[in-house]
PDB file of C-alpha atoms and ligand atoms in Angstrom:
ATOM      1  CA  MET A   1      21.263 -12.398  -0.275  1.00 69.00           C
ATOM      2  CA  PRO A   2      20.354  -8.707  -0.699  1.00 74.00           C
ATOM      3  CA  SER A   3      23.415  -6.520  -1.277  1.00 77.00           C
ATOM      4  CA  LYS A   4      24.163  -3.717   1.236  1.00 79.00           C
ATOM      5  CA  THR A   5      24.362  -1.125  -1.545  1.00 90.00           C
ATOM      6  CA  ASP A   6      20.989  -1.988  -3.087  1.00 95.00           C
ATOM      7  CA  GLY A   7      17.851  -0.162  -2.082  1.00 97.00           C
ATOM      8  CA  VAL A   8      15.065  -1.684  -0.004  1.00 97.00           C
ATOM      9  CA  MET A   9      11.487  -2.404  -1.127  1.00 98.00           C
ATOM     10  CA  ILE A  10       8.827  -1.033   1.231  1.00 98.00           C
ATOM     11  CA  ILE A  11       5.199  -1.985   0.699  1.00 98.00           C
ATOM     12  CA  LEU A  12       2.299  -0.163   2.354  1.00 98.00           C
ATOM     13  CA  SER A  13      -1.171  -1.675   2.083  1.00 97.00           C
ATOM     14  CA  SER A  14      -4.377  -0.897   3.933  1.00 94.00           C
ATOM     15  CA  PRO A  15      -8.128  -1.068   3.748  1.00 89.00           C
ATOM     16  CA  SER A  16      -9.630   2.025   2.093  1.00 84.00           C
ATOM     17  CA  GLY A  17      -9.668   5.090   4.375  1.00 83.00           C
ATOM     18  CA  ALA A  18      -6.728   4.227   6.637  1.00 88.00           C
ATOM     19  CA  GLY A  19      -4.540   7.040   5.278  1.00 88.00           C
ATOM     20  CA  LYS A  20      -1.958   4.971   3.401  1.00 93.00           C
ATOM     21  CA  THR A  21      -1.546   7.254   0.359  1.00 91.00           C
ATOM     22  CA  THR A  22      -0.754  10.259   2.602  1.00 93.00           C
ATOM     23  CA  LEU A  23       1.777   8.161   4.521  1.00 97.00           C
ATOM     24  CA  VAL A  24       3.489   7.003   1.305  1.00 97.00           C
ATOM     25  CA  LYS A  25       3.770  10.656   0.195  1.00 96.00           C
ATOM     26  CA  MET A  26       5.256  11.633   3.572  1.00 97.00           C
ATOM     27  CA  LEU A  27       7.780   8.776   3.428  1.00 98.00           C
ATOM     28  CA  SER A  28       8.811   9.782  -0.102  1.00 97.00           C
ATOM     29  CA  SER A  29      10.079  13.084   1.320  1.00 97.00           C
ATOM     30  CA  ILE A  30      12.842  11.200   3.163  1.00 96.00           C
ATOM     31  CA  ASP A  31      16.166  11.392   1.376  1.00 94.00           C
ATOM     32  CA  ASN A  32      16.729   8.439  -0.983  1.00 96.00           C
ATOM     33  CA  PHE A  33      13.100   7.202  -0.875  1.00 98.00           C
ATOM     34  CA  GLU A  34      11.081   7.095  -4.103  1.00 97.00           C
ATOM     35  CA  ILE A  35       7.514   6.036  -4.911  1.00 98.00           C
ATOM     36  CA  SER A  36       6.899   3.345  -7.516  1.00 98.00           C
ATOM     37  CA  ILE A  37       4.374   4.779  -9.991  1.00 98.00           C
ATOM     38  CA  SER A  38       1.734   2.196 -10.912  1.00 98.00           C
ATOM     39  CA  HIS A  39      -0.195   1.715 -14.129  1.00 98.00           C
ATOM     40  CA  THR A  40      -3.971   1.701 -13.856  1.00 98.00           C
ATOM     41  CA  THR A  41      -7.038   1.469 -16.077  1.00 98.00           C
ATOM     42  CA  ARG A  42      -8.960   3.642 -13.567  1.00 95.00           C
ATOM     43  CA  LYS A  43      -9.918   7.125 -14.761  1.00 94.00           C
ATOM     44  CA  PRO A  44      -7.886   9.975 -13.194  1.00 95.00           C
ATOM     45  CA  ARG A  45      -9.484  11.894 -10.306  1.00 91.00           C
ATOM     46  CA  HIS A  46      -9.597  15.709 -10.585  1.00 90.00           C
ATOM     47  CA  ASN A  47      -6.505  16.149  -8.382  1.00 90.00           C
ATOM     48  CA  GLU A  48      -4.394  13.481 -10.128  1.00 94.00           C
ATOM     49  CA  THR A  49      -1.718  13.944 -12.781  1.00 96.00           C
ATOM     50  CA  ASN A  50      -0.779  11.400 -15.428  1.00 97.00           C
ATOM     51  CA  ASN A  51       2.781   9.995 -15.099  1.00 97.00           C
ATOM     52  CA  LYS A  52       2.996  11.340 -11.546  1.00 96.00           C
ATOM     53  CA  ASP A  53       0.191   9.761  -9.506  1.00 95.00           C
ATOM     54  CA  TYR A  54      -0.302   6.913 -11.981  1.00 97.00           C
ATOM     55  CA  PHE A  55       0.349   6.005 -15.583  1.00 98.00           C
ATOM     56  CA  PHE A  56      -3.283   6.067 -16.731  1.00 98.00           C
ATOM     57  CA  VAL A  57      -3.753   3.554 -19.552  1.00 98.00           C
ATOM     58  CA  ASN A  58      -6.619   1.784 -21.315  1.00 98.00           C
ATOM     59  CA  GLU A  59      -7.332  -1.945 -20.975  1.00 98.00           C
ATOM     60  CA  ASP A  60      -5.627  -2.801 -24.299  1.00 98.00           C
ATOM     61  CA  GLU A  61      -2.388  -1.193 -23.163  1.00 98.00           C
ATOM     62  CA  PHE A  62      -2.676  -2.904 -19.771  1.00 98.00           C
ATOM     63  CA  LYS A  63      -3.163  -6.301 -21.487  1.00 98.00           C
ATOM     64  CA  ARG A  64      -0.145  -5.611 -23.712  1.00 98.00           C
ATOM     65  CA  LEU A  65       2.004  -4.998 -20.618  1.00 98.00           C
ATOM     66  CA  ILE A  66       0.738  -8.272 -19.089  1.00 98.00           C
ATOM     67  CA  ASN A  67       1.480 -10.219 -22.292  1.00 98.00           C
ATOM     68  CA  ASN A  68       4.967  -8.685 -22.525  1.00 98.00           C
ATOM     69  CA  GLU A  69       5.546  -9.799 -18.916  1.00 97.00           C
ATOM     70  CA  GLU A  70       6.459  -6.263 -17.928  1.00 98.00           C
ATOM     71  CA  PHE A  71       4.649  -6.373 -14.573  1.00 98.00           C
ATOM     72  CA  LEU A  72       6.288  -7.282 -11.295  1.00 98.00           C
ATOM     73  CA  GLU A  73       2.749  -7.657  -9.968  1.00 98.00           C
ATOM     74  CA  ASN A  74      -0.736  -6.749 -11.115  1.00 98.00           C
ATOM     75  CA  ALA A  75      -4.247  -7.076  -9.722  1.00 98.00           C
ATOM     76  CA  LYS A  76      -7.878  -6.121 -10.159  1.00 96.00           C
ATOM     77  CA  VAL A  77      -9.044  -3.794  -7.376  1.00 91.00           C
ATOM     78  CA  PHE A  78     -12.613  -2.347  -7.239  1.00 82.00           C
ATOM     79  CA  ASN A  79     -13.232  -3.203 -10.934  1.00 88.00           C
ATOM     80  CA  ASN A  80     -10.044  -1.555 -12.228  1.00 95.00           C
ATOM     81  CA  PHE A  81      -6.664  -3.009 -13.095  1.00 98.00           C
ATOM     82  CA  TYR A  82      -3.479  -1.900 -11.349  1.00 98.00           C
ATOM     83  CA  GLY A  83       0.108  -2.993 -11.856  1.00 98.00           C
ATOM     84  CA  THR A  84       3.753  -2.231 -11.121  1.00 98.00           C
ATOM     85  CA  THR A  85       6.204  -2.471 -14.021  1.00 98.00           C
ATOM     86  CA  ARG A  86       9.431  -4.238 -13.179  1.00 97.00           C
ATOM     87  CA  THR A  87      12.163  -2.195 -14.960  1.00 97.00           C
ATOM     88  CA  PRO A  88      11.812   1.204 -13.185  1.00 98.00           C
ATOM     89  CA  VAL A  89      11.714  -0.543  -9.785  1.00 98.00           C
ATOM     90  CA  ILE A  90      14.814  -2.675 -10.398  1.00 97.00           C
ATOM     91  CA  ASP A  91      16.694   0.356 -11.828  1.00 97.00           C
ATOM     92  CA  LYS A  92      15.967   2.386  -8.690  1.00 98.00           C
ATOM     93  CA  LEU A  93      16.914  -0.465  -6.342  1.00 98.00           C
ATOM     94  CA  ASN A  94      20.183  -1.063  -8.200  1.00 97.00           C
ATOM     95  CA  LYS A  95      21.002   2.633  -7.778  1.00 97.00           C
ATOM     96  CA  GLY A  96      20.548   2.225  -4.019  1.00 97.00           C
ATOM     97  CA  LYS A  97      17.176   3.989  -3.831  1.00 97.00           C
ATOM     98  CA  ASN A  98      14.528   2.705  -1.413  1.00 98.00           C
ATOM     99  CA  VAL A  99      11.292   2.108  -3.311  1.00 98.00           C
ATOM    100  CA  LEU A 100       7.841   2.682  -1.761  1.00 98.00           C
ATOM    101  CA  PHE A 101       4.858   0.716  -3.069  1.00 98.00           C
ATOM    102  CA  ASP A 102       1.265   1.830  -2.423  1.00 97.00           C
ATOM    103  CA  ILE A 103      -0.364  -1.446  -3.482  1.00 97.00           C
ATOM    104  CA  ASP A 104      -3.077  -3.800  -2.246  1.00 95.00           C
ATOM    105  CA  TRP A 105      -2.654  -7.194  -0.519  1.00 96.00           C
ATOM    106  CA  GLN A 106      -2.794  -9.118  -3.816  1.00 97.00           C
ATOM    107  CA  GLY A 107       0.200  -7.196  -5.177  1.00 98.00           C
ATOM    108  CA  ALA A 108       2.030  -7.494  -1.844  1.00 98.00           C
ATOM    109  CA  ASP A 109       1.550 -11.285  -1.940  1.00 97.00           C
ATOM    110  CA  GLN A 110       2.875 -11.483  -5.507  1.00 98.00           C
ATOM    111  CA  ILE A 111       6.007  -9.455  -4.746  1.00 98.00           C
ATOM    112  CA  LYS A 112       6.630 -11.464  -1.561  1.00 97.00           C
ATOM    113  CA  ASN A 113       6.314 -14.748  -3.463  1.00 96.00           C
ATOM    114  CA  LYS A 114       8.836 -13.602  -6.101  1.00 95.00           C
ATOM    115  CA  LYS A 115      11.566 -13.705  -3.425  1.00 90.00           C
ATOM    116  CA  LEU A 116      13.636 -11.078  -5.251  1.00 93.00           C
ATOM    117  CA  ASP A 117      17.223 -10.417  -4.258  1.00 95.00           C
ATOM    118  CA  TYR A 118      16.296  -7.176  -2.479  1.00 97.00           C
ATOM    119  CA  LYS A 119      15.273  -6.605   1.110  1.00 96.00           C
ATOM    120  CA  LEU A 120      11.487  -6.306   1.462  1.00 97.00           C
ATOM    121  CA  ILE A 121       9.594  -4.716   4.377  1.00 98.00           C
ATOM    122  CA  THR A 122       5.798  -4.851   4.373  1.00 98.00           C
ATOM    123  CA  PHE A 123       3.410  -2.635   6.349  1.00 98.00           C
ATOM    124  CA  PHE A 124      -0.345  -2.875   6.818  1.00 97.00           C
ATOM    125  CA  ILE A 125      -2.010   0.334   8.017  1.00 97.00           C
ATOM    126  CA  LEU A 126      -5.157   0.195  10.162  1.00 96.00           C
ATOM    127  CA  PRO A 127      -7.574   2.865  11.390  1.00 94.00           C
ATOM    128  CA  PRO A 128      -7.833   3.425  15.185  1.00 94.00           C
ATOM    129  CA  SER A 129     -11.487   2.274  15.285  1.00 93.00           C
ATOM    130  CA  LYS A 130     -14.454   1.395  13.090  1.00 90.00           C
ATOM    131  CA  GLU A 131     -16.145   4.661  14.091  1.00 89.00           C
ATOM    132  CA  VAL A 132     -13.175   6.771  12.937  1.00 90.00           C
ATOM    133  CA  LEU A 133     -12.994   4.801   9.692  1.00 89.00           C
ATOM    134  CA  PHE A 134     -16.714   5.333   9.003  1.00 88.00           C
ATOM    135  CA  ASP A 135     -16.309   9.073   9.628  1.00 86.00           C
ATOM    136  CA  ARG A 136     -13.311   9.213   7.292  1.00 84.00           C
ATOM    137  CA  LEU A 137     -15.193   7.351   4.573  1.00 85.00           C
ATOM    138  CA  SER A 138     -18.451   9.272   4.726  1.00 82.00           C
ATOM    139  CA  ASN A 139     -19.367  12.846   3.941  1.00 65.00           C
ATOM    140  CA  ARG A 140     -22.592  14.619   4.627  1.00 54.00           C
ATOM    141  CA  ASP A 141     -25.004  13.432   1.956  1.00 59.00           C
ATOM    142  CA  MET A 142     -26.798  10.093   1.734  1.00 60.00           C
ATOM    143  CA  LYS A 143     -24.991   8.914  -1.402  1.00 64.00           C
ATOM    144  CA  ASP A 144     -21.655   9.115   0.391  1.00 71.00           C
ATOM    145  CA  LYS A 145     -23.141   7.263   3.360  1.00 78.00           C
ATOM    146  CA  LEU A 146     -24.125   4.361   1.102  1.00 82.00           C
ATOM    147  CA  ILE A 147     -20.627   4.247  -0.435  1.00 81.00           C
ATOM    148  CA  ALA A 148     -19.147   4.376   3.064  1.00 84.00           C
ATOM    149  CA  GLU A 149     -21.319   1.430   4.139  1.00 87.00           C
ATOM    150  CA  GLU A 150     -20.159  -0.549   1.096  1.00 85.00           C
ATOM    151  CA  ARG A 151     -16.513   0.263   1.919  1.00 85.00           C
ATOM    152  CA  MET A 152     -17.052  -0.781   5.554  1.00 89.00           C
ATOM    153  CA  LYS A 153     -18.104  -4.225   4.280  1.00 89.00           C
ATOM    154  CA  GLN A 154     -15.004  -4.326   2.081  1.00 88.00           C
ATOM    155  CA  PHE A 155     -12.962  -3.315   5.145  1.00 91.00           C
ATOM    156  CA  GLU A 156     -14.126  -6.440   7.027  1.00 90.00           C
ATOM    157  CA  ARG A 157     -12.745  -8.594   4.195  1.00 91.00           C
ATOM    158  CA  ASP A 158      -9.509  -6.614   3.619  1.00 92.00           C
ATOM    159  CA  VAL A 159      -8.496  -6.447   7.270  1.00 93.00           C
ATOM    160  CA  LEU A 160      -8.079 -10.239   7.391  1.00 93.00           C
ATOM    161  CA  HIS A 161      -4.854  -9.912   5.374  1.00 96.00           C
ATOM    162  CA  TRP A 162      -3.007  -8.136   8.219  1.00 96.00           C
ATOM    163  CA  ILE A 163      -1.398 -11.402   9.250  1.00 95.00           C
ATOM    164  CA  ASN A 164       0.705 -11.623   6.058  1.00 96.00           C
ATOM    165  CA  TYR A 165       2.562  -8.354   6.722  1.00 97.00           C
ATOM    166  CA  ASP A 166       5.791  -7.757   8.638  1.00 97.00           C
ATOM    167  CA  TYR A 167       4.278  -4.856  10.603  1.00 97.00           C
ATOM    168  CA  VAL A 168       0.807  -3.505  11.266  1.00 97.00           C
ATOM    169  CA  VAL A 169       0.695   0.166  12.250  1.00 97.00           C
ATOM    170  CA  ILE A 170      -2.373   1.988  13.587  1.00 96.00           C
ATOM    171  CA  ASN A 171      -2.985   5.394  12.057  1.00 95.00           C
ATOM    172  CA  ASP A 172      -4.374   7.262  15.076  1.00 93.00           C
ATOM    173  CA  ASP A 173      -2.360  10.365  14.268  1.00 94.00           C
ATOM    174  CA  ILE A 174      -0.670  10.790  10.891  1.00 96.00           C
ATOM    175  CA  LYS A 175       2.621  12.265  12.189  1.00 96.00           C
ATOM    176  CA  ASN A 176       2.877   9.652  14.913  1.00 96.00           C
ATOM    177  CA  CYS A 177       2.150   6.843  12.448  1.00 97.00           C
ATOM    178  CA  PHE A 178       4.713   8.201   9.953  1.00 97.00           C
ATOM    179  CA  GLN A 179       7.357   8.303  12.694  1.00 97.00           C
ATOM    180  CA  LYS A 180       6.591   4.713  13.756  1.00 96.00           C
ATOM    181  CA  ILE A 181       6.970   3.442  10.180  1.00 97.00           C
ATOM    182  CA  LYS A 182      10.165   5.466   9.680  1.00 97.00           C
ATOM    183  CA  ASN A 183      11.657   4.057  12.903  1.00 96.00           C
ATOM    184  CA  LEU A 184      10.783   0.487  11.915  1.00 97.00           C
ATOM    185  CA  ILE A 185      12.343   0.921   8.446  1.00 97.00           C
ATOM    186  CA  GLU A 186      15.528   2.367   9.975  1.00 95.00           C
ATOM    187  CA  ALA A 187      15.682  -0.461  12.523  1.00 95.00           C
ATOM    188  CA  GLU A 188      15.221  -3.049   9.745  1.00 95.00           C
ATOM    189  CA  ILE A 189      17.940  -1.492   7.564  1.00 92.00           C
ATOM    190  CA  ASP A 190      20.412  -1.136  10.451  1.00 89.00           C
ATOM    191  CA  SER A 191      19.375  -4.439  12.123  1.00 84.00           C
ATOM    192  CA  GLY A 192      18.481  -2.399  15.218  1.00 81.00           C
ATOM    193  CA  SER A 193      15.888  -3.186  17.882  1.00 83.00           C
ATOM    194  CA  LYS A 194      12.247  -2.752  16.917  1.00 85.00           C
ATOM    195  CA  ASP A 195       9.519  -1.206  19.029  1.00 86.00           C
ATOM    196  CA  TYR A 196       6.644  -3.512  17.998  1.00 90.00           C
ATOM    197  CA  ASP A 197       3.982  -5.288  20.039  1.00 90.00           C
ATOM    198  CA  LEU A 198       2.264  -8.062  18.052  1.00 92.00           C
ATOM    199  CA  GLU A 199      -0.185  -8.932  20.856  1.00 93.00           C
ATOM    200  CA  PHE A 200      -1.394  -5.331  20.984  1.00 93.00           C
ATOM    201  CA  ILE A 201      -2.014  -5.437  17.219  1.00 95.00           C
ATOM    202  CA  ARG A 202      -3.815  -8.785  17.469  1.00 94.00           C
ATOM    203  CA  ASN A 203      -6.155  -7.316  20.118  1.00 94.00           C
ATOM    204  CA  HIS A 204      -6.730  -4.219  17.988  1.00 95.00           C
ATOM    205  CA  VAL A 205      -7.696  -6.336  14.951  1.00 94.00           C
ATOM    206  CA  ASN A 206     -10.064  -8.358  17.161  1.00 93.00           C
ATOM    207  CA  LYS A 207     -11.767  -5.130  18.253  1.00 92.00           C
ATOM    208  CA  LEU A 208     -12.042  -3.902  14.637  1.00 92.00           C
ATOM    209  CA  THR A 209     -13.610  -7.148  13.470  1.00 89.00           C
ATOM    210  CA  SER A 210     -15.961  -7.832  16.409  1.00 86.00           C
TER     211      SER A 210
HETATM  212  P1  5GP B   1      -6.943   4.103  -5.853  1.00 85.72           P
HETATM  213  O1  5GP B   1      -7.748   3.808  -7.079  1.00 85.72           O
HETATM  214  O2  5GP B   1      -7.806   4.590  -4.721  1.00 85.72           O
HETATM  215  O3  5GP B   1      -5.783   5.009  -6.154  1.00 85.72           O
HETATM  216  O4  5GP B   1      -6.321   2.723  -5.364  1.00 85.72           O
HETATM  217  C1  5GP B   1      -7.145   1.631  -5.063  1.00 85.72           C
HETATM  218  C2  5GP B   1      -6.302   0.523  -4.474  1.00 85.72           C
HETATM  219  O5  5GP B   1      -5.387   0.003  -5.461  1.00 85.72           O
HETATM  220  C3  5GP B   1      -5.433   0.944  -3.299  1.00 85.72           C
HETATM  221  O6  5GP B   1      -5.533  -0.053  -2.290  1.00 85.72           O
HETATM  222  C4  5GP B   1      -4.027   0.959  -3.873  1.00 85.72           C
HETATM  223  O7  5GP B   1      -3.058   0.682  -2.884  1.00 85.72           O
HETATM  224  C5  5GP B   1      -4.117  -0.148  -4.895  1.00 85.72           C
HETATM  225  N1  5GP B   1      -3.074  -0.042  -5.927  1.00 85.72           N
HETATM  226  C6  5GP B   1      -2.569   1.076  -6.477  1.00 85.72           C
HETATM  227  N2  5GP B   1      -1.611   0.765  -7.371  1.00 85.72           N
HETATM  228  C7  5GP B   1      -1.487  -0.578  -7.359  1.00 85.72           C
HETATM  229  C8  5GP B   1      -0.644  -1.509  -8.049  1.00 85.72           C
HETATM  230  O8  5GP B   1       0.203  -1.163  -8.865  1.00 85.72           O
HETATM  231  N3  5GP B   1      -0.819  -2.818  -7.769  1.00 85.72           N
HETATM  232  C9  5GP B   1      -1.754  -3.264  -6.872  1.00 85.72           C
HETATM  233  N4  5GP B   1      -1.812  -4.573  -6.657  1.00 85.72           N
HETATM  234  N5  5GP B   1      -2.552  -2.419  -6.203  1.00 85.72           N
HETATM  235  C10 5GP B   1      -2.429  -1.097  -6.448  1.00 85.72           C
END
């Protein structure tokens, strides 16, 4: 049984381009919410800082962490390795902090299957339509269009995992979406009533995949 004084684990996953990273950053501004910083073997992007956005490590270091069983979960995503180390997460939860995870469906499955003694709430974020997603993924030149087409194919595979999450939220407007997630987290923590329509989501997924 999760203790009332412990923090809550909140996972956000989504296909690429649904706006999840922005939402995680917005949620981290709420009092007592902190982001879990992952390790990755991916190279930093120009706007990313080591030890803040990620712990950027090489494959040897990543393998060492796997062998030492330091990961709560780890997965290969788009040819790079990503993982969440256990100790910082457990420390935060034991101090009563709510921990936000920006991780993919493989990591979400692993954490779910661990059945830890902390409350877990999982969210899957979806774009409002395929057209909006394609626009978000593509820029003006042809090279970006090809990458966007590749990501659209990946989207068709990733979206199928929606069913394994507690809540699916559509990111039609970032502020609106943030508020919906915040309300659902508060309702879960306080055992309040939840404004959530599963049939609506099921129809939305059908539209996105047809
Ligand atoms: P990006 O390279 O664009 O930052 O992230 C690529 C994907 O990896 C995203 O879906 C992100 O949520 C996921 N990801 C980031 N950190 C982790 C992690 O620690 N574990 C897992 N399983 N996925 C992660």
